mmCIF file of C-alpha atoms in Angstrom:
data_model
loop_
_atom_site.group_PDB
_atom_site.id
_atom_site.type_symbol
_atom_site.label_atom_id
_atom_site.label_comp_id
_atom_site.label_asym_id
_atom_site.label_seq_id
_atom_site.Cartn_x
_atom_site.Cartn_y
_atom_site.Cartn_z
ATOM 1 C CA MET A 1 135.014 162.663 168.054
ATOM 2 C CA VAL A 2 134.067 159.331 168.879
ATOM 3 C CA THR A 3 130.997 157.691 167.437
ATOM 4 C CA MET A 4 129.634 155.185 169.626
ATOM 5 C CA ILE A 5 128.360 152.078 168.344
ATOM 6 C CA SER A 6 125.496 150.663 169.437
ATOM 7 C CA LEU A 7 125.383 146.740 170.372
ATOM 8 C CA ASN A 8 121.909 146.389 170.688
ATOM 9 C CA ASN A 9 121.749 146.225 166.761
ATOM 10 C CA ALA A 10 124.059 143.985 165.829
ATOM 11 C CA LYS A 11 122.789 140.399 164.359
ATOM 12 C CA PRO A 12 123.323 137.728 166.363
ATOM 13 C CA ALA A 13 126.030 135.247 165.358
ATOM 14 C CA PRO A 14 124.215 132.368 163.729
ATOM 15 C CA THR A 15 123.585 129.202 166.121
ATOM 16 C CA LEU A 16 124.595 126.074 165.377
ATOM 17 C CA ASP A 17 121.130 125.008 164.859
ATOM 18 C CA ASP A 18 120.662 127.092 161.836
ATOM 19 C CA LEU A 19 123.791 126.514 160.286
ATOM 20 C CA ILE A 20 122.755 122.441 160.455
ATOM 21 C CA GLY A 21 119.794 123.653 158.824
ATOM 22 C CA ILE A 22 121.204 125.609 156.346
ATOM 23 C CA GLY A 23 123.189 122.232 155.494
ATOM 24 C CA HIS A 24 120.004 120.215 155.362
ATOM 25 C CA CYS A 25 118.588 122.658 152.652
ATOM 26 C CA LYS A 26 121.635 122.898 150.300
ATOM 27 C CA ILE A 27 121.636 119.054 150.400
ATOM 28 C CA GLY A 28 118.063 118.672 149.424
ATOM 29 C CA PHE A 29 118.565 121.584 146.930
ATOM 30 C CA TYR A 30 121.479 119.537 145.224
ATOM 31 C CA LYS A 31 119.194 116.003 145.995
ATOM 32 C CA ALA A 32 116.475 117.673 144.006
ATOM 33 C CA LEU A 33 118.798 118.930 141.234
ATOM 34 C CA GLN A 34 120.549 115.784 140.939
ATOM 35 C CA HIS A 35 116.902 114.229 140.408
ATOM 36 C CA LYS A 36 116.127 116.318 138.042
ATOM 37 C CA VAL A 37 119.591 116.087 136.187
ATOM 38 C CA GLU A 38 118.742 112.549 135.904
ATOM 39 C CA GLU A 39 114.866 112.949 134.400
ATOM 40 C CA LEU A 40 116.667 114.914 132.173
ATOM 41 C CA GLU A 41 119.139 112.894 131.251
ATOM 42 C CA GLN A 42 116.492 109.881 130.622
ATOM 43 C CA ALA A 43 114.609 111.787 128.622
ATOM 44 C CA ASN A 44 117.492 112.721 126.633
ATOM 45 C CA GLN A 45 118.063 108.842 126.077
ATOM 46 C CA GLU A 46 114.698 108.090 125.451
ATOM 47 C CA LEU A 47 114.395 111.155 122.753
ATOM 48 C CA LEU A 48 117.540 109.713 120.927
ATOM 49 C CA ILE A 49 116.321 106.375 120.884
ATOM 50 C CA ASN A 50 113.312 107.426 119.556
ATOM 51 C CA ARG A 51 115.107 109.960 117.155
ATOM 52 C CA LYS A 52 117.084 107.088 116.057
ATOM 53 C CA LYS A 53 113.656 105.026 115.594
ATOM 54 C CA MET A 54 112.607 107.772 113.471
ATOM 55 C CA GLN A 55 115.782 107.817 111.615
ATOM 56 C CA LEU A 56 115.450 104.274 110.017
ATOM 57 C CA ILE A 57 111.991 104.208 109.662
ATOM 58 C CA LEU A 58 112.958 107.565 107.436
ATOM 59 C CA ASP A 59 115.954 105.608 106.127
ATOM 60 C CA GLY A 60 113.963 103.100 105.449
ATOM 61 C CA ILE A 61 111.845 105.267 102.501
ATOM 62 C CA THR A 62 112.877 105.057 99.358
ATOM 63 C CA ASP A 63 110.915 107.837 98.152
ATOM 64 C CA LEU A 64 112.666 111.331 97.584
ATOM 65 C CA MET A 65 111.169 113.134 100.759
ATOM 66 C CA LEU A 66 111.472 117.267 100.280
ATOM 67 C CA VAL A 67 109.909 120.222 102.973
ATOM 68 C CA LEU A 68 109.218 122.911 100.841
ATOM 69 C CA SER A 69 108.383 126.575 101.641
ATOM 70 C CA GLU A 70 105.455 128.566 99.621
ATOM 71 C CA ASP A 71 107.812 130.044 97.585
ATOM 72 C CA TYR A 72 109.104 126.226 96.603
ATOM 73 C CA ILE A 73 112.695 126.543 98.318
ATOM 74 C CA ILE A 74 113.729 123.586 99.284
ATOM 75 C CA GLN A 75 114.796 123.461 103.197
ATOM 76 C CA GLN A 76 115.270 119.808 104.067
ATOM 77 C CA THR A 77 115.104 116.304 102.428
ATOM 78 C CA ASN A 78 115.756 112.899 103.632
ATOM 79 C CA HIS A 79 118.912 110.184 102.356
ATOM 80 C CA VAL A 80 117.312 109.894 99.354
ATOM 81 C CA ALA A 81 118.189 113.323 97.673
ATOM 82 C CA ALA A 82 121.813 113.069 98.380
ATOM 83 C CA GLU A 83 121.367 109.461 95.993
ATOM 84 C CA TRP A 84 119.432 111.011 93.386
ATOM 85 C CA TYR A 85 121.379 114.543 93.101
ATOM 86 C CA PRO A 86 124.899 113.269 94.625
ATOM 87 C CA ASP A 87 126.810 116.679 93.066
ATOM 88 C CA THR A 88 124.059 119.274 93.492
ATOM 89 C CA ASP A 89 123.282 121.719 96.259
ATOM 90 C CA VAL A 90 119.792 120.732 97.115
ATOM 91 C CA ILE A 91 119.354 122.875 100.398
ATOM 92 C CA GLY A 92 117.764 126.252 99.680
ATOM 93 C CA SER A 93 117.301 125.737 95.755
ATOM 94 C CA PRO A 94 114.022 125.875 94.596
ATOM 95 C CA CYS A 95 112.499 122.451 93.807
ATOM 96 C CA TYR A 96 111.561 123.407 89.873
ATOM 97 C CA GLN A 97 115.352 123.638 89.553
ATOM 98 C CA ILE A 98 116.235 120.546 90.630
ATOM 99 C CA LEU A 99 113.329 118.073 89.493
ATOM 100 C CA ARG A 100 112.739 119.820 86.459
ATOM 101 C CA LYS A 101 115.626 121.482 85.726
ATOM 102 C CA ARG A 102 113.622 124.478 85.090
ATOM 103 C CA THR A 103 114.044 128.356 85.576
ATOM 104 C CA THR A 104 110.275 128.930 86.543
ATOM 105 C CA PRO A 105 107.932 127.276 88.268
ATOM 106 C CA CYS A 106 106.287 123.798 86.513
ATOM 107 C CA PRO A 107 102.057 124.470 85.864
ATOM 108 C CA GLU A 108 99.647 122.895 87.412
ATOM 109 C CA CYS A 109 102.201 122.480 90.710
ATOM 110 C CA PRO A 110 100.820 120.018 93.168
ATOM 111 C CA VAL A 111 102.475 121.956 96.063
ATOM 112 C CA GLN A 112 101.053 124.950 94.903
ATOM 113 C CA LEU A 113 97.776 123.822 94.991
ATOM 114 C CA ALA A 114 98.370 121.847 98.198
ATOM 115 C CA ILE A 115 99.151 125.558 99.417
ATOM 116 C CA THR A 116 95.947 127.134 98.483
ATOM 117 C CA GLU A 117 93.086 124.580 99.078
ATOM 118 C CA GLN A 118 94.795 122.728 102.216
ATOM 119 C CA ARG A 119 94.656 119.014 101.198
ATOM 120 C CA ILE A 120 96.707 116.651 100.035
ATOM 121 C CA VAL A 121 97.632 116.275 95.830
ATOM 122 C CA LYS A 122 99.097 113.789 93.891
ATOM 123 C CA ASP A 123 99.857 113.463 90.067
ATOM 124 C CA LEU A 124 101.983 111.587 88.006
ATOM 125 C CA CYS A 125 104.482 113.202 85.903
ATOM 126 C CA SER A 126 106.615 111.502 83.375
ATOM 127 C CA PHE A 127 110.170 112.236 82.388
ATOM 128 C CA THR A 128 113.062 112.230 79.558
ATOM 129 C CA ILE A 129 115.905 110.795 81.088
ATOM 130 C CA ASP A 130 118.649 109.371 79.433
ATOM 131 C CA SER A 131 116.417 108.599 76.476
ATOM 132 C CA HIS A 132 114.141 106.523 78.452
ATOM 133 C CA LEU A 133 110.478 107.866 79.701
ATOM 134 C CA LYS A 134 110.629 107.375 83.705
ATOM 135 C CA TYR A 135 107.270 108.129 85.299
ATOM 136 C CA TYR A 136 106.974 109.311 89.066
ATOM 137 C CA GLU A 137 104.484 110.100 91.283
ATOM 138 C CA MET A 138 104.229 112.953 92.917
ATOM 139 C CA ILE A 139 102.456 114.163 96.218
ATOM 140 C CA ALA A 140 102.576 117.151 98.133
ATOM 141 C CA SER A 141 101.197 117.484 101.737
ATOM 142 C CA PRO A 142 100.261 120.953 103.079
ATOM 143 C CA MET A 143 102.433 120.909 107.047
ATOM 144 C CA PRO A 144 101.594 123.238 109.479
ATOM 145 C CA LYS A 145 102.954 126.747 109.875
ATOM 146 C CA ASP A 146 106.873 127.007 110.476
ATOM 147 C CA SER A 147 107.833 129.120 114.019
ATOM 148 C CA ASN A 148 106.943 131.648 111.464
ATOM 149 C CA GLY A 149 103.671 131.659 111.076
ATOM 150 C CA LEU A 150 104.991 130.855 107.669
ATOM 151 C CA ARG A 151 103.158 127.517 105.089
ATOM 152 C CA ARG A 152 105.191 124.571 104.034
ATOM 153 C CA VAL A 153 104.596 121.387 102.355
ATOM 154 C CA LEU A 154 105.713 117.834 102.600
ATOM 155 C CA LEU A 155 106.437 116.822 98.879
ATOM 156 C CA PHE A 156 107.605 112.675 97.976
ATOM 157 C CA LYS A 157 108.505 112.181 94.795
ATOM 158 C CA ARG A 158 108.541 107.899 94.215
ATOM 159 C CA ASP A 159 109.548 106.247 91.064
ATOM 160 C CA VAL A 160 106.820 104.206 89.690
ATOM 161 C CA THR A 161 108.167 103.365 85.888
ATOM 162 C CA LEU A 162 108.152 99.667 86.634
ATOM 163 C CA GLU A 163 104.524 99.636 87.939
ATOM 164 C CA LYS A 164 103.537 101.792 84.463
ATOM 165 C CA ARG A 165 105.582 99.398 82.987
ATOM 166 C CA TYR A 166 103.055 96.173 84.260
ATOM 167 C CA GLN A 167 100.105 97.915 84.143
ATOM 168 C CA VAL A 168 101.188 98.873 79.899
ATOM 169 C CA LYS A 169 101.684 95.415 79.383
ATOM 170 C CA TYR A 170 99.037 94.119 81.642
ATOM 171 C CA ALA A 171 96.650 96.577 79.473
ATOM 172 C CA GLN A 172 98.388 94.601 75.894
ATOM 173 C CA SER A 173 97.688 91.871 77.038
ATOM 174 C CA GLU A 174 93.596 92.534 77.721
ATOM 175 C CA LYS A 175 93.765 94.444 74.133
ATOM 176 C CA MET A 176 95.536 91.652 72.762
ATOM 177 C CA ALA A 177 92.989 88.833 74.287
ATOM 178 C CA THR A 178 89.623 91.495 73.218
ATOM 179 C CA VAL A 179 90.863 91.444 70.020
ATOM 180 C CA GLY A 180 91.405 87.983 69.705
ATOM 181 C CA THR A 181 87.818 87.079 70.602
ATOM 182 C CA LEU A 182 86.797 89.900 68.046
ATOM 183 C CA ALA A 183 89.277 88.303 65.301
ATOM 184 C CA ALA A 184 88.100 84.779 66.079
ATOM 185 C CA GLY A 185 84.671 85.638 65.741
ATOM 186 C CA ILE A 186 84.975 88.019 62.233
ATOM 187 C CA ALA A 187 87.299 85.703 60.730
ATOM 188 C CA HIS A 188 85.208 82.961 59.291
ATOM 189 C CA GLU A 189 82.470 86.111 57.904
ATOM 190 C CA ILE A 190 85.070 87.304 56.335
ATOM 191 C CA ASN A 191 86.844 84.598 54.604
ATOM 192 C CA ASN A 192 83.718 83.523 52.905
ATOM 193 C CA PRO A 193 82.749 86.356 51.068
ATOM 194 C CA LEU A 194 86.476 86.863 50.247
ATOM 195 C CA THR A 195 86.882 83.256 48.709
ATOM 196 C CA SER A 196 83.054 83.975 46.659
ATOM 197 C CA ILE A 197 84.719 87.714 45.525
ATOM 198 C CA SER A 198 87.911 85.918 44.890
ATOM 199 C CA GLY A 199 86.688 82.789 42.900
ATOM 200 C CA PHE A 200 83.841 84.857 40.273
ATOM 201 C CA ALA A 201 87.234 87.397 39.707
ATOM 202 C CA GLN A 202 89.132 84.710 38.591
ATOM 203 C CA GLY A 203 86.125 83.039 36.350
ATOM 204 C CA LEU A 204 85.944 86.607 34.616
ATOM 205 C CA GLN A 205 89.857 86.644 34.754
ATOM 206 C CA ARG A 206 89.654 83.109 32.185
ATOM 207 C CA ARG A 207 86.596 84.424 30.444
ATOM 208 C CA VAL A 208 88.469 87.787 29.076
ATOM 209 C CA ASN A 209 90.574 85.988 26.539
ATOM 210 C CA LYS A 210 86.868 85.407 24.961
ATOM 211 C CA LEU A 211 86.214 88.863 24.733
ATOM 212 C CA VAL A 212 89.181 89.560 22.074
ATOM 213 C CA GLY A 213 88.187 90.130 19.072
ATOM 214 C CA ARG A 214 84.752 91.405 19.874
ATOM 215 C CA VAL A 215 85.221 94.459 21.914
ATOM 216 C CA GLU A 216 87.963 97.169 21.869
ATOM 217 C CA ASP A 217 90.823 95.986 22.857
ATOM 218 C CA GLU A 218 91.080 98.406 25.659
ATOM 219 C CA LEU A 219 88.135 97.427 26.995
ATOM 220 C CA VAL A 220 89.778 94.152 27.315
ATOM 221 C CA ALA A 221 93.112 95.320 29.279
ATOM 222 C CA ASP A 222 91.070 97.123 31.690
ATOM 223 C CA PHE A 223 88.926 94.235 32.784
ATOM 224 C CA ASP A 224 92.267 92.349 33.109
ATOM 225 C CA GLU A 225 93.607 95.011 35.326
ATOM 226 C CA TYR A 226 90.496 95.359 37.521
ATOM 227 C CA THR A 227 89.976 91.347 38.205
ATOM 228 C CA GLU A 228 93.993 90.991 38.574
ATOM 229 C CA THR A 229 93.138 93.942 41.144
ATOM 230 C CA ILE A 230 90.198 92.303 42.623
ATOM 231 C CA ILE A 231 92.143 89.313 43.060
ATOM 232 C CA THR A 232 95.389 90.765 44.724
ATOM 233 C CA GLU A 233 93.475 92.427 47.086
ATOM 234 C CA CYS A 234 91.374 90.132 48.077
ATOM 235 C CA LEU A 235 94.871 87.787 48.866
ATOM 236 C CA ARG A 236 95.708 90.727 50.505
ATOM 237 C CA CYS A 237 92.743 90.744 52.511
ATOM 238 C CA ARG A 238 93.435 87.064 53.669
ATOM 239 C CA ASP A 239 96.920 87.465 55.182
ATOM 240 C CA ILE A 240 95.165 90.323 57.058
ATOM 241 C CA VAL A 241 92.445 88.246 58.513
ATOM 242 C CA LYS A 242 95.257 85.326 58.823
ATOM 243 C CA THR A 243 97.224 87.241 60.853
ATOM 244 C CA LEU A 244 94.008 88.523 63.089
ATOM 245 C CA LEU A 245 93.709 84.797 63.984
ATOM 246 C CA THR A 246 97.045 84.992 65.461
ATOM 247 C CA PHE A 247 95.988 87.615 68.461
ATOM 248 C CA SER A 248 92.916 84.934 68.822
ATOM 249 C CA ARG A 249 94.697 82.186 70.269
ATOM 250 C CA PRO A 250 98.829 80.733 70.755
ATOM 251 C CA LEU A 251 99.989 79.940 67.175
ATOM 252 C CA GLU A 252 100.899 76.388 66.506
ATOM 253 C CA SER A 253 104.798 75.649 66.403
ATOM 254 C CA THR A 254 107.553 73.314 66.876
ATOM 255 C CA ARG A 255 110.719 74.912 69.129
ATOM 256 C CA SER A 256 113.616 74.409 67.531
ATOM 257 C CA ILE A 257 117.242 75.636 68.409
ATOM 258 C CA VAL A 258 117.446 78.671 67.293
ATOM 259 C CA ARG A 259 120.326 81.009 66.213
ATOM 260 C CA LEU A 260 119.295 84.243 65.939
ATOM 261 C CA ASN A 261 122.618 86.080 63.973
ATOM 262 C CA GLN A 262 121.659 83.445 61.003
ATOM 263 C CA CYS A 263 118.007 84.762 61.174
ATOM 264 C CA VAL A 264 119.383 88.136 60.641
ATOM 265 C CA GLY A 265 121.205 86.961 57.561
ATOM 266 C CA ASP A 266 118.649 85.136 55.995
ATOM 267 C CA ILE A 267 115.879 87.981 56.460
ATOM 268 C CA LEU A 268 118.527 90.499 55.122
ATOM 269 C CA PHE A 269 119.272 88.383 52.058
ATOM 270 C CA ILE A 270 115.413 88.093 51.690
ATOM 271 C CA LEU A 271 115.277 91.810 51.675
ATOM 272 C CA GLN A 272 117.715 92.400 48.852
ATOM 273 C CA HIS A 273 115.556 93.661 46.499
ATOM 274 C CA HIS A 274 113.790 96.292 48.869
ATOM 275 C CA LEU A 275 117.136 97.273 49.703
ATOM 276 C CA LYS A 276 118.093 98.120 46.877
ATOM 277 C CA ASP A 277 114.689 99.965 46.034
ATOM 278 C CA GLN A 278 116.172 101.835 48.764
ATOM 279 C CA GLN A 279 119.388 103.650 47.985
ATOM 280 C CA ASN A 280 119.310 106.186 50.501
ATOM 281 C CA ILE A 281 119.055 103.822 53.260
ATOM 282 C CA SER A 282 121.939 101.774 54.482
ATOM 283 C CA VAL A 283 122.217 98.770 56.746
ATOM 284 C CA LYS A 284 125.142 98.104 59.585
ATOM 285 C CA THR A 285 124.570 94.756 61.628
ATOM 286 C CA THR A 286 126.680 94.532 64.501
ATOM 287 C CA LEU A 287 126.252 90.682 65.611
ATOM 288 C CA ASP A 288 128.161 88.956 68.200
ATOM 289 C CA PRO A 289 129.508 85.941 66.822
ATOM 290 C CA ASN A 290 129.550 84.191 70.165
ATOM 291 C CA LEU A 291 125.744 84.890 70.745
ATOM 292 C CA PRO A 292 123.812 81.766 72.396
ATOM 293 C CA VAL A 293 121.638 80.331 70.808
ATOM 294 C CA ILE A 294 117.850 80.337 71.673
ATOM 295 C CA LEU A 295 114.788 78.076 71.634
ATOM 296 C CA GLY A 296 111.738 78.961 69.550
ATOM 297 C CA ASP A 297 110.230 79.154 66.254
ATOM 298 C CA GLU A 298 112.662 80.363 63.784
ATOM 299 C CA SER A 299 109.669 81.384 61.307
ATOM 300 C CA GLN A 300 107.669 83.922 63.604
ATOM 301 C CA LEU A 301 110.793 84.933 65.177
ATOM 302 C CA LYS A 302 112.238 85.938 61.134
ATOM 303 C CA GLN A 303 108.518 87.561 60.988
ATOM 304 C CA VAL A 304 109.872 89.628 63.775
ATOM 305 C CA ILE A 305 112.883 90.589 62.131
ATOM 306 C CA ILE A 306 110.887 91.289 58.872
ATOM 307 C CA ASN A 307 108.316 93.658 61.007
ATOM 308 C CA LEU A 308 110.851 95.752 62.783
ATOM 309 C CA VAL A 309 113.325 96.119 59.520
ATOM 310 C CA ILE A 310 110.390 97.171 57.200
ATOM 311 C CA ASN A 311 109.115 99.664 60.449
ATOM 312 C CA ALA A 312 112.513 101.174 60.214
ATOM 313 C CA PHE A 313 112.597 101.772 56.679
ATOM 314 C CA ASP A 314 109.445 103.431 56.583
ATOM 315 C CA ALA A 315 110.249 105.540 59.577
ATOM 316 C CA MET A 316 113.283 107.046 57.125
ATOM 317 C CA LYS A 317 111.729 108.864 54.738
ATOM 318 C CA ASP A 318 114.371 111.190 53.611
ATOM 319 C CA GLY A 319 117.096 108.574 54.277
ATOM 320 C CA GLY A 320 119.295 106.819 56.985
ATOM 321 C CA GLU A 321 120.703 104.204 58.573
ATOM 322 C CA ILE A 322 119.716 101.024 60.016
ATOM 323 C CA GLU A 323 121.315 99.233 62.676
ATOM 324 C CA ILE A 324 120.759 95.659 63.752
ATOM 325 C CA ILE A 325 122.848 94.373 66.838
ATOM 326 C CA THR A 326 122.318 91.155 68.854
ATOM 327 C CA ARG A 327 124.417 90.617 71.953
ATOM 328 C CA LYS A 328 123.977 89.041 75.160
ATOM 329 C CA GLY A 329 121.925 90.606 77.721
ATOM 330 C CA MET A 330 121.621 89.873 81.667
ATOM 331 C CA ASP A 331 120.260 86.784 83.197
ATOM 332 C CA ASN A 332 120.507 84.346 80.423
ATOM 333 C CA THR A 333 118.899 86.402 77.576
ATOM 334 C CA VAL A 334 119.660 87.259 74.474
ATOM 335 C CA LYS A 335 119.695 90.872 73.174
ATOM 336 C CA LEU A 336 118.301 91.716 69.243
ATOM 337 C CA ILE A 337 118.102 95.660 68.563
ATOM 338 C CA PHE A 338 117.111 97.822 65.586
ATOM 339 C CA LYS A 339 118.133 101.018 65.717
ATOM 340 C CA ASP A 340 117.102 103.869 63.303
ATOM 341 C CA THR A 341 117.788 107.167 62.701
ATOM 342 C CA GLY A 342 114.171 108.396 61.260
ATOM 343 C CA SER A 343 112.098 110.454 62.523
ATOM 344 C CA GLY A 344 112.287 108.800 66.337
ATOM 345 C CA ILE A 345 108.356 107.992 67.956
ATOM 346 C CA ALA A 346 106.625 111.006 69.330
ATOM 347 C CA GLU A 347 105.977 110.585 72.949
ATOM 348 C CA GLU A 348 102.472 110.789 73.311
ATOM 349 C CA ILE A 349 102.045 107.440 71.334
ATOM 350 C CA LEU A 350 104.881 105.718 72.600
ATOM 351 C CA GLU A 351 102.924 103.974 74.573
ATOM 352 C CA LYS A 352 100.052 102.714 71.932
ATOM 353 C CA ILE A 353 102.445 101.575 69.397
ATOM 354 C CA PHE A 354 101.980 98.154 70.079
ATOM 355 C CA ASP A 355 98.396 97.990 70.349
ATOM 356 C CA PRO A 356 96.378 96.661 67.610
ATOM 357 C CA PHE A 357 95.618 98.597 64.706
ATOM 358 C CA PHE A 358 96.734 101.456 65.852
ATOM 359 C CA THR A 359 99.698 103.087 63.140
ATOM 360 C CA THR A 360 100.665 106.765 62.397
ATOM 361 C CA LYS A 361 100.939 105.545 58.116
ATOM 362 C CA GLN A 362 98.026 107.013 55.799
ATOM 363 C CA VAL A 363 94.792 105.242 55.258
ATOM 364 C CA GLY A 364 96.112 102.050 53.333
ATOM 365 C CA GLN A 365 99.321 102.004 53.702
ATOM 366 C CA GLY A 366 99.578 99.975 57.045
ATOM 367 C CA THR A 367 97.020 97.854 58.721
ATOM 368 C CA GLY A 368 98.415 98.750 62.619
ATOM 369 C CA ILE A 369 99.097 94.993 63.068
ATOM 370 C CA GLY A 370 102.786 94.570 62.542
ATOM 371 C CA LEU A 371 104.347 95.653 65.428
ATOM 372 C CA SER A 372 101.230 94.311 67.976
ATOM 373 C CA THR A 373 101.945 91.203 66.363
ATOM 374 C CA CYS A 374 105.445 91.468 66.869
ATOM 375 C CA TYR A 375 104.478 91.989 70.668
ATOM 376 C CA GLY A 376 102.209 88.542 70.340
ATOM 377 C CA ILE A 377 105.197 86.385 69.123
ATOM 378 C CA VAL A 378 107.599 87.524 71.529
ATOM 379 C CA SER A 379 105.570 87.337 73.765
ATOM 380 C CA ASN A 380 105.189 83.506 73.083
ATOM 381 C CA HIS A 381 108.189 83.249 73.780
ATOM 382 C CA GLN A 382 108.805 84.746 77.382
ATOM 383 C CA GLY A 383 110.523 87.463 75.390
ATOM 384 C CA THR A 384 110.019 91.042 75.548
ATOM 385 C CA ILE A 385 109.576 93.593 73.062
ATOM 386 C CA THR A 386 110.233 97.392 74.083
ATOM 387 C CA ALA A 387 110.875 100.448 72.152
ATOM 388 C CA LEU A 388 111.889 104.047 73.077
ATOM 389 C CA ASN A 389 113.876 107.470 70.997
ATOM 390 C CA ASN A 390 118.038 107.080 70.961
ATOM 391 C CA GLN A 391 119.578 110.326 72.310
ATOM 392 C CA GLU A 392 121.080 111.995 69.067
ATOM 393 C CA LYS A 393 118.382 110.838 66.835
ATOM 394 C CA GLY A 394 115.603 107.942 65.266
ATOM 395 C CA ALA A 395 114.302 105.450 67.792
ATOM 396 C CA SER A 396 115.126 101.762 68.899
ATOM 397 C CA PHE A 397 113.267 98.318 68.925
ATOM 398 C CA THR A 398 114.861 96.376 71.809
ATOM 399 C CA VAL A 399 114.011 92.045 71.591
ATOM 400 C CA LEU A 400 114.898 90.422 74.579
ATOM 401 C CA LEU A 401 114.832 86.732 74.505
ATOM 402 C CA PRO A 402 115.923 83.875 77.481
ATOM 403 C CA GLU A 403 119.076 81.831 76.249
ATOM 404 C CA ALA A 404 117.811 77.752 75.512
ATOM 405 C CA ILE A 405 118.855 75.494 78.370
ATOM 406 C CA LEU A 406 121.295 72.936 77.055
#
C-alpha cells in the first residue's frame, strides 16, 4: 500500500525576511548579553575595589578581631590573630582556649552577656604574660544571625597596658601631690609638740641621776629606760615628718656626675652590719664595668638603693638571695635592678605599692613611705621605677635613669 502524503499540511519554507528577522533577534540578544556582562564586570571591579578598601581598613586595625559563634567557636579573624598566635590554629577553636588557655568558658564572659542581652559589652581584663602584667580591653558586639539562623558576636581585644600605666602614673602623681599638701600642713603642727616632748624627756633624763640613793635602783633604771625610749621615738617621728616633707616640695639638691656602681658598693659597705644579722640571706652583684654615668643627687639615689635593698631583706624572712644588677638600657638610659627570691608581690596590690602609707607590714614595722619616697626621688631624676614578680620566685624592682650628656 502506498501512503499518500498531503502537500497541503507541509510547513512553508522560511523566507529571506524570516531569516533576516531571526538574525536581528540574535544580534539584539548578543548585544544585551554583552551589555549585561560589561555591567557585571564593572560591578565586580567596584566590588574588588571596595573589598581592597575594606581590607586596608581592617589591616590598619591593630586590635584583635574575632567573629564567634554562640558556643564560643572562632569563625573568622583579622590579620592580628596570626601575629599574636603565630603557631596556633585559631579558626575552629574555642576563644577561651586561645585567649585564656582555659578548658571551660570564662566566668562573666562578655561574649555571653552580649548574646543574651543583645547589647555591646565592654570589659577590662588583666593577664600575666612572661611575668609581665598586661591589660586588655574586651568589646563584644552582637551581630545579625547567619544564614543558618545562628547568633554570632564580634569580639575586639585591644592591648591597653601602656594606657593603663600612664593612668597609674598620673594617679600616682595626683596622690603624691595630695600627700604633699597634707604633709606641708601638718609637719609644722607635729614638729612643735615633738620638740617639746623630746626636750622635756631630755630634761628628765638629766635629773634621773639625782634620784640615785633616794629611790629604788630598779625605779631609777625604769625612768632612764622610759626617757630614752621617748627620746628615740621622738627622733623617729622627726625623721618620718622630714620624709613626709619630701612629698610637699622638690628636694633641694645639687646635681653632679653619679656612678651607680660606686653607689651600690658604698651602700653595701654601710649595710655590712645588717648583712651579718641576716646570715641566711646572700647578696650578689652583677655590675656593668662600662656603665655610663648619670646626672643626679648622689645622696638621694643612695637613699633609693638603701630602701630597695632593705625592702628585699624584709621580703625574705626565710632566707634567700638578693641580686643587684646594673646595665645599659635602651634610648640612652641606665638600668638598676633589684631581684630577690622572696614571697613576691600579690597581684592585687602590685599597683598600690608606690602609694604613700601603703604597707603590708604589721603595725609598727613599717610606715609605708619607703617605696613612695623612691618613686618621688626617681621621678625627680626624670626616671621611672617599676615592680613585677619574677617568673621563678620573688620580685624585681627596676629603676631606669637617663644617661648624663657630657
